[in-house]
Amino acid sequence: MAILIVDDEPVNTMVLEQLLHQHDYETISVSSGEDALALLMDPQAPSLYDLVLLDVEMPGISGIETCKRIRQMAGYEELPVIMVSGRTEEKQIAEGLDAEASDYTTKPIKITELLARIRSALRYKAAVDERKKYETRLQYDLDLAQKIQQSALTPPISNDEIDVRALYLPSKKLAGDMYAWFQVAPDRYGVIIFDVMGHGVSSALITMGIRSILPGLVGNVQYPVDVMTELNRQMTFLFSGDDMQSYFTAVYCYIDTTKRQIEYVNAGHPPVIVTSDTGVTRLETTGVPVGMFEEPNYESNVVGIEPGMTMHMYTDGLMECYSKDIDDGIRWLEKDVASYGLDYARHVAEQLVPKIEIDDDLCLVTVKLM
């Protein structure tokens, strides 16, 4: 690590080098702004320099222009640059600071003052480097967590009885939305979609915790009221005696293709849109969100399966693509579902989402029943 000295006067350069070497600083010197910029363009350069001492008045590119160009180069947005000038006019000092110089000192050099400014700049650089290391580690962890979350997504099911697939668009690296489906018997399937309160790491951790218990829970319990009750017990246990509270909305559908019926619980979630030859219906809320109360009273409803029936289960991020007003968003969504049918997911991914900025996780599960 070194201090880069940029000065066209050999005497000034020599004085600065000797001074800095006496205080155990390494230096590299160039005589022009052009040479400095060429040096900094090397791919390894951002890791080699802690500080630039930059003379203001030089032939060719001035120190102020050099500083502006340094700030435009990738990797040097926070590199400390101390302007050194023989002029003390407030206008020139302001020009240097407007060029995003970190600090400004004047000639003749005041040794104590210069060393103090250098120490301050290097402390700042050390803090920046430490922050960047932390951000790199954090980014690695987020990338890994994203891969783990993506690996938990259930692959599509398609057979003579049922076709289940999903569209999953997190607004950030990690999402609070999740879905899953399980074939619990040759003719029975459990399909769930849920949306944990909040965004980012905290909601994603809860999401993955819930996702991890679903296979055993759905396989052993199966029926919607019992599934939601157990999920609620898990959530209240997780946050019992804590000032924090979290909850999630969910819809769980238990599909029996032999009895030709769907039993479901909607725990505070947006209504499922169901289309068939007889029209469009909704599977509305039948209970409160999971984790909101210790002993909620969940109720299930049953609907019959009609040939060609399709269910669209989604999270509120999809509604918000249409409108911030919930009712208005559902109406527009319902209209598009009726228009596009099984192509609705493609419409969302290719036409709806690209036209807006997603600020919430978006999840859509489509269940086609034969």
GROMACS .gro file of N, CA, C and O in nm, residues 216-293:
model
  312
  216GLY      N    1  -4.308  -3.294   0.622
  216GLY     CA    2  -4.356  -3.382   0.728
  216GLY      C    3  -4.495  -3.345   0.775
  216GLY      O    4  -4.578  -3.433   0.801
  217LEU      N    5  -4.521  -3.214   0.782
  217LEU     CA    6  -4.652  -3.169   0.830
  217LEU      C    7  -4.763  -3.208   0.732
  217LEU      O    8  -4.864  -3.268   0.771
  218VAL      N    9  -4.745  -3.176   0.606
  218VAL     CA   10  -4.849  -3.207   0.506
  218VAL      C   11  -4.864  -3.358   0.490
  218VAL      O   12  -4.976  -3.409   0.475
  219GLY      N   13  -4.753  -3.430   0.494
  219GLY     CA   14  -4.759  -3.575   0.478
  219GLY      C   15  -4.833  -3.643   0.591
  219GLY      O   16  -4.901  -3.744   0.570
  220ASN      N   17  -4.821  -3.588   0.714
  220ASN     CA   18  -4.882  -3.653   0.830
  220ASN      C   19  -5.020  -3.598   0.864
  220ASN      O   20  -5.107  -3.671   0.911
  221VAL      N   21  -5.040  -3.468   0.843
  221VAL     CA   22  -5.164  -3.405   0.887
  221VAL      C   23  -5.264  -3.392   0.772
  221VAL      O   24  -5.381  -3.427   0.784
  222GLN      N   25  -5.217  -3.340   0.662
  222GLN     CA   26  -5.293  -3.331   0.536
  222GLN      C   27  -5.407  -3.229   0.539
  222GLN      O   28  -5.410  -3.138   0.457
  223TYR      N   29  -5.501  -3.241   0.629
  223TYR     CA   30  -5.622  -3.159   0.621
  223TYR      C   31  -5.593  -3.013   0.652
  223TYR      O   32  -5.518  -2.982   0.745
  224PRO      N   33  -5.651  -2.920   0.577
  224PRO     CA   34  -5.614  -2.779   0.584
  224PRO      C   35  -5.624  -2.714   0.722
  224PRO      O   36  -5.533  -2.641   0.762
  225VAL      N   37  -5.732  -2.739   0.796
  225VAL     CA   38  -5.745  -2.678   0.928
  225VAL      C   39  -5.633  -2.724   1.018
  225VAL      O   40  -5.572  -2.644   1.092
  226ASP      N   41  -5.601  -2.853   1.015
  226ASP     CA   42  -5.494  -2.906   1.100
  226ASP      C   43  -5.357  -2.853   1.058
  226ASP      O   44  -5.272  -2.825   1.142
  227VAL      N   45  -5.335  -2.838   0.927
  227VAL     CA   46  -5.209  -2.784   0.878
  227VAL      C   47  -5.191  -2.641   0.926
  227VAL      O   48  -5.085  -2.604   0.979
  228MET      N   49  -5.292  -2.557   0.910
  228MET     CA   50  -5.282  -2.417   0.952
  228MET      C   51  -5.269  -2.405   1.104
  228MET      O   52  -5.194  -2.321   1.154
  229THR      N   53  -5.338  -2.487   1.176
  229THR     CA   54  -5.330  -2.483   1.323
  229THR      C   55  -5.189  -2.515   1.370
  229THR      O   56  -5.135  -2.450   1.459
  230GLU      N   57  -5.128  -2.617   1.309
  230GLU     CA   58  -4.992  -2.654   1.348
  230GLU      C   59  -4.892  -2.547   1.306
  230GLU      O   60  -4.798  -2.515   1.381
  231LEU      N   61  -4.909  -2.489   1.189
  231LEU     CA   62  -4.820  -2.381   1.147
  231LEU      C   63  -4.833  -2.262   1.242
  231LEU      O   64  -4.733  -2.197   1.276
  232ASN      N   65  -4.953  -2.235   1.288
  232ASN     CA   66  -4.974  -2.125   1.383
  232ASN      C   67  -4.905  -2.156   1.515
  232ASN      O   68  -4.845  -2.068   1.578
  233ARG      N   69  -4.914  -2.282   1.557
  233ARG     CA   70  -4.847  -2.320   1.682
  233ARG      C   71  -4.696  -2.301   1.671
  233ARG      O   72  -4.631  -2.252   1.763
  234GLN      N   73  -4.641  -2.338   1.558
  234GLN     CA   74  -4.497  -2.321   1.535
  234GLN      C   75  -4.458  -2.174   1.539
  234GLN      O   76  -4.354  -2.137   1.596
  235MET      N   77  -4.537  -2.088   1.476
  235MET     CA   78  -4.506  -1.945   1.473
  235MET      C   79  -4.517  -1.881   1.611
  235MET      O   80  -4.430  -1.803   1.652
  236THR      N   81  -4.622  -1.911   1.685
  236THR     CA   82  -4.638  -1.852   1.818
  236THR      C   83  -4.530  -1.904   1.913
  236THR      O   84  -4.484  -1.831   2.002
  237PHE      N   85  -4.489  -2.029   1.897
  237PHE     CA   86  -4.380  -2.082   1.979
  237PHE      C   87  -4.249  -2.010   1.948
  237PHE      O   88  -4.171  -1.977   2.037
  238LEU      N   89  -4.226  -1.984   1.821
  238LEU     CA   90  -4.103  -1.918   1.780
  238LEU      C   91  -4.090  -1.779   1.840
  238LEU      O   92  -3.981  -1.736   1.879
  239PHE      N   93  -4.201  -1.707   1.852
  239PHE     CA   94  -4.196  -1.569   1.899
  239PHE      C   95  -4.256  -1.551   2.039
  239PHE      O   96  -4.283  -1.439   2.080
  240SER      N   97  -4.278  -1.660   2.112
  240SER     CA   98  -4.337  -1.649   2.246
  240SER      C   99  -4.241  -1.578   2.341
  240SER      O  100  -4.121  -1.601   2.338
  241GLY      N  101  -4.296  -1.489   2.423
  241GLY     CA  102  -4.215  -1.416   2.519
  241GLY      C  103  -4.120  -1.317   2.457
  241GLY      O  104  -4.026  -1.272   2.521
  242ASP      N  105  -4.146  -1.280   2.334
  242ASP     CA  106  -4.058  -1.188   2.261
  242ASP      C  107  -4.136  -1.064   2.222
  242ASP      O  108  -4.255  -1.071   2.190
  243ASP      N  109  -4.070  -0.948   2.226
  243ASP     CA  110  -4.137  -0.826   2.183
  243ASP      C  111  -4.162  -0.827   2.032
  243ASP      O  112  -4.250  -0.756   1.983
  244MET      N  113  -4.082  -0.904   1.961
  244MET     CA  114  -4.102  -0.914   1.817
  244MET      C  115  -4.223  -0.999   1.786
  244MET      O  116  -4.261  -1.087   1.863
  245GLN      N  117  -4.285  -0.971   1.675
  245GLN     CA  118  -4.394  -1.054   1.628
  245GLN      C  119  -4.385  -1.064   1.477
  245GLN      O  120  -4.348  -0.968   1.410
  246SER      N  121  -4.413  -1.181   1.426
  246SER     CA  122  -4.417  -1.198   1.283
  246SER      C  123  -4.534  -1.289   1.250
  246SER      O  124  -4.579  -1.367   1.334
  247TYR      N  125  -4.584  -1.275   1.131
  247TYR     CA  126  -4.694  -1.359   1.088
  247TYR      C  127  -4.687  -1.375   0.937
  247TYR      O  128  -4.607  -1.307   0.869
  248PHE      N  129  -4.765  -1.464   0.884
  248PHE     CA  130  -4.772  -1.476   0.738
  248PHE      C  131  -4.914  -1.512   0.697
  248PHE      O  132  -4.989  -1.574   0.772
  249THR      N  133  -4.949  -1.470   0.579
  249THR     CA  134  -5.076  -1.510   0.520
  249THR      C  135  -5.051  -1.634   0.435
  249THR      O  136  -4.940  -1.656   0.386
  250ALA      N  137  -5.153  -1.714   0.417
  250ALA     CA  138  -5.134  -1.840   0.345
  250ALA      C  139  -5.266  -1.894   0.293
  250ALA      O  140  -5.373  -1.864   0.347
  251VAL      N  141  -5.257  -1.972   0.187
  251VAL     CA  142  -5.369  -2.053   0.140
  251VAL      C  143  -5.318  -2.195   0.124
  251VAL      O  144  -5.214  -2.217   0.060
  252TYR      N  145  -5.390  -2.291   0.185
  252TYR     CA  146  -5.356  -2.432   0.168
  252TYR      C  147  -5.476  -2.503   0.108
  252TYR      O  148  -5.587  -2.498   0.163
  253CYS      N  149  -5.453  -2.570  -0.004
  253CYS     CA  150  -5.559  -2.644  -0.074
  253CYS      C  151  -5.527  -2.793  -0.071
  253CYS      O  152  -5.417  -2.834  -0.110
  254TYR      N  153  -5.624  -2.871  -0.026
  254TYR     CA  154  -5.611  -3.016  -0.024
  254TYR      C  155  -5.700  -3.071  -0.135
  254TYR      O  156  -5.823  -3.063  -0.128
  255ILE      N  157  -5.638  -3.123  -0.239
  255ILE     CA  158  -5.708  -3.160  -0.361
  255ILE      C  159  -5.723  -3.312  -0.368
  255ILE      O  160  -5.624  -3.386  -0.365
  256ASP      N  161  -5.846  -3.356  -0.377
  256ASP     CA  162  -5.877  -3.499  -0.387
  256ASP      C  163  -5.937  -3.523  -0.526
  256ASP      O  164  -6.052  -3.485  -0.553
  257THR      N  165  -5.862  -3.586  -0.614
  257THR     CA  166  -5.908  -3.605  -0.751
  257THR      C  167  -6.007  -3.719  -0.765
  257THR      O  168  -6.076  -3.729  -0.867
  258THR      N  169  -6.014  -3.808  -0.665
  258THR     CA  170  -6.113  -3.915  -0.668
  258THR      C  171  -6.250  -3.863  -0.625
  258THR      O  172  -6.352  -3.887  -0.691
  259LYS      N  173  -6.253  -3.791  -0.513
  259LYS     CA  174  -6.378  -3.730  -0.466
  259LYS      C  175  -6.417  -3.607  -0.548
  259LYS      O  176  -6.528  -3.556  -0.533
  260ARG      N  177  -6.322  -3.560  -0.631
  260ARG     CA  178  -6.344  -3.443  -0.715
  260ARG      C  179  -6.381  -3.322  -0.630
  260ARG      O  180  -6.478  -3.250  -0.655
  261GLN      N  181  -6.296  -3.295  -0.529
  261GLN     CA  182  -6.321  -3.179  -0.445
  261GLN      C  183  -6.190  -3.118  -0.395
  261GLN      O  184  -6.086  -3.184  -0.390
  262ILE      N  185  -6.199  -2.990  -0.360
  262ILE     CA  186  -6.087  -2.915  -0.302
  262ILE      C  187  -6.132  -2.861  -0.167
  262ILE      O  188  -6.231  -2.787  -0.159
  263GLU      N  189  -6.060  -2.898  -0.062
  263GLU     CA  190  -6.083  -2.841   0.070
  263GLU      C  191  -5.971  -2.741   0.096
  263GLU      O  192  -5.854  -2.771   0.074
  264TYR      N  193  -6.006  -2.622   0.143
  264TYR     CA  194  -5.903  -2.518   0.158
  264TYR      C  195  -5.925  -2.434   0.282
  264TYR      O  196  -6.038  -2.422   0.333
  265VAL      N  197  -5.814  -2.376   0.329
  265VAL     CA  198  -5.817  -2.271   0.431
  265VAL      C  199  -5.741  -2.152   0.375
  265VAL      O  200  -5.630  -2.167   0.324
  266ASN      N  201  -5.800  -2.035   0.383
  266ASN     CA  202  -5.735  -1.911   0.343
  266ASN      C  203  -5.711  -1.828   0.468
  266ASN      O  204  -5.806  -1.773   0.526
  267ALA      N  205  -5.586  -1.821   0.511
  267ALA     CA  206  -5.549  -1.751   0.635
  267ALA      C  207  -5.505  -1.607   0.602
  267ALA      O  208  -5.387  -1.578   0.593
  268GLY      N  209  -5.605  -1.522   0.581
  268GLY     CA  210  -5.578  -1.380   0.558
  268GLY      C  211  -5.508  -1.349   0.427
  268GLY      O  212  -5.452  -1.240   0.411
  269HIS      N  213  -5.511  -1.443   0.333
  269HIS     CA  214  -5.437  -1.429   0.208
  269HIS      C  215  -5.530  -1.374   0.098
  269HIS      O  216  -5.652  -1.388   0.107
  270PRO      N  217  -5.473  -1.311  -0.006
  270PRO     CA  218  -5.557  -1.269  -0.118
  270PRO      C  219  -5.636  -1.388  -0.175
  270PRO      O  220  -5.586  -1.501  -0.175
  271PRO      N  221  -5.757  -1.364  -0.223
  271PRO     CA  222  -5.841  -1.475  -0.269
  271PRO      C  223  -5.782  -1.547  -0.389
  271PRO      O  224  -5.723  -1.487  -0.478
  272VAL      N  225  -5.799  -1.679  -0.390
  272VAL     CA  226  -5.760  -1.760  -0.505
  272VAL      C  227  -5.862  -1.737  -0.616
  272VAL      O  228  -5.983  -1.738  -0.591
  273ILE      N  229  -5.813  -1.712  -0.736
  273ILE     CA  230  -5.902  -1.694  -0.850
  273ILE      C  231  -5.920  -1.828  -0.920
  273ILE      O  232  -5.822  -1.890  -0.964
  274VAL      N  233  -6.044  -1.874  -0.931
  274VAL     CA  234  -6.075  -2.003  -0.990
  274VAL      C  235  -6.157  -1.980  -1.117
  274VAL      O  236  -6.261  -1.913  -1.114
  275THR      N  237  -6.109  -2.036  -1.228
  275THR     CA  238  -6.182  -2.024  -1.354
  275THR      C  239  -6.226  -2.163  -1.401
  275THR      O  240  -6.157  -2.263  -1.380
  276SER      N  241  -6.342  -2.168  -1.462
  276SER     CA  242  -6.394  -2.293  -1.519
  276SER      C  243  -6.493  -2.255  -1.628
  276SER      O  244  -6.516  -2.137  -1.656
  277ASP      N  245  -6.556  -2.355  -1.686
  277ASP     CA  246  -6.654  -2.329  -1.792
  277ASP      C  247  -6.774  -2.251  -1.741
  277ASP      O  248  -6.846  -2.187  -1.819
  278THR      N  249  -6.797  -2.257  -1.610
  278THR     CA  250  -6.914  -2.188  -1.553
  278THR      C  251  -6.883  -2.045  -1.512
  278THR      O  252  -6.972  -1.973  -1.465
  279GLY      N  253  -6.756  -2.002  -1.524
  279GLY     CA  254  -6.723  -1.864  -1.491
  279GLY      C  255  -6.604  -1.851  -1.398
  279GLY      O  256  -6.520  -1.942  -1.388
  280VAL      N  257  -6.598  -1.738  -1.327
  280VAL     CA  258  -6.487  -1.707  -1.237
  280VAL      C  259  -6.539  -1.696  -1.095
  280VAL      O  260  -6.638  -1.626  -1.069
  281THR      N  261  -6.472  -1.764  -1.001
  281THR     CA  262  -6.507  -1.755  -0.859
  281THR      C  263  -6.381  -1.728  -0.777
  281THR      O  264  -6.269  -1.737  -0.827
  282ARG      N  265  -6.402  -1.696  -0.649
  282ARG     CA  266  -6.291  -1.667  -0.559
  282ARG      C  267  -6.297  -1.757  -0.436
  282ARG      O  268  -6.405  -1.783  -0.383
  283LEU      N  269  -6.180  -1.800  -0.392
  283LEU     CA  270  -6.169  -1.870  -0.263
  283LEU      C  271  -6.124  -1.767  -0.162
  283LEU      O  272  -6.005  -1.738  -0.148
  284GLU      N  273  -6.219  -1.711  -0.089
  284GLU     CA  274  -6.195  -1.597  -0.002
  284GLU      C  275  -6.136  -1.640   0.133
  284GLU      O  276  -6.125  -1.759   0.165
  285THR      N  277  -6.101  -1.541   0.214
  285THR     CA  278  -6.043  -1.563   0.347
  285THR      C  279  -6.139  -1.641   0.436
  285THR      O  280  -6.259  -1.612   0.441
  286THR      N  281  -6.083  -1.739   0.508
  286THR     CA  282  -6.162  -1.815   0.605
  286THR      C  283  -6.103  -1.806   0.746
  286THR      O  284  -6.154  -1.867   0.839
  287GLY      N  285  -5.994  -1.731   0.764
  287GLY     CA  286  -5.932  -1.719   0.896
  287GLY      C  287  -5.826  -1.612   0.897
  287GLY      O  288  -5.795  -1.550   0.795
  288VAL      N  289  -5.768  -1.589   1.014
  288VAL     CA  290  -5.669  -1.483   1.034
  288VAL      C  291  -5.530  -1.531   0.989
  288VAL      O  292  -5.506  -1.652   0.977
  289PRO      N  293  -5.437  -1.439   0.964
  289PRO     CA  294  -5.300  -1.479   0.929
  289PRO      C  295  -5.237  -1.569   1.034
  289PRO      O  296  -5.269  -1.562   1.153
  290VAL      N  297  -5.145  -1.651   0.990
  290VAL     CA  298  -5.079  -1.748   1.077
  290VAL      C  299  -4.976  -1.677   1.165
  290VAL      O  300  -4.889  -1.604   1.115
  291GLY      N  301  -4.986  -1.699   1.297
  291GLY     CA  302  -4.894  -1.638   1.392
  291GLY      C  303  -4.945  -1.511   1.454
  291GLY      O  304  -4.881  -1.455   1.543
  292MET      N  305  -5.060  -1.463   1.413
  292MET     CA  306  -5.114  -1.339   1.467
  292MET      C  307  -5.177  -1.359   1.605
  292MET      O  308  -5.167  -1.274   1.692
  293PHE      N  309  -5.242  -1.475   1.626
  293PHE     CA  310  -5.305  -1.506   1.753
  293PHE      C  311  -5.265  -1.646   1.797
  293PHE      O  312  -5.237  -1.733   1.714
   0.00000   0.00000   0.00000
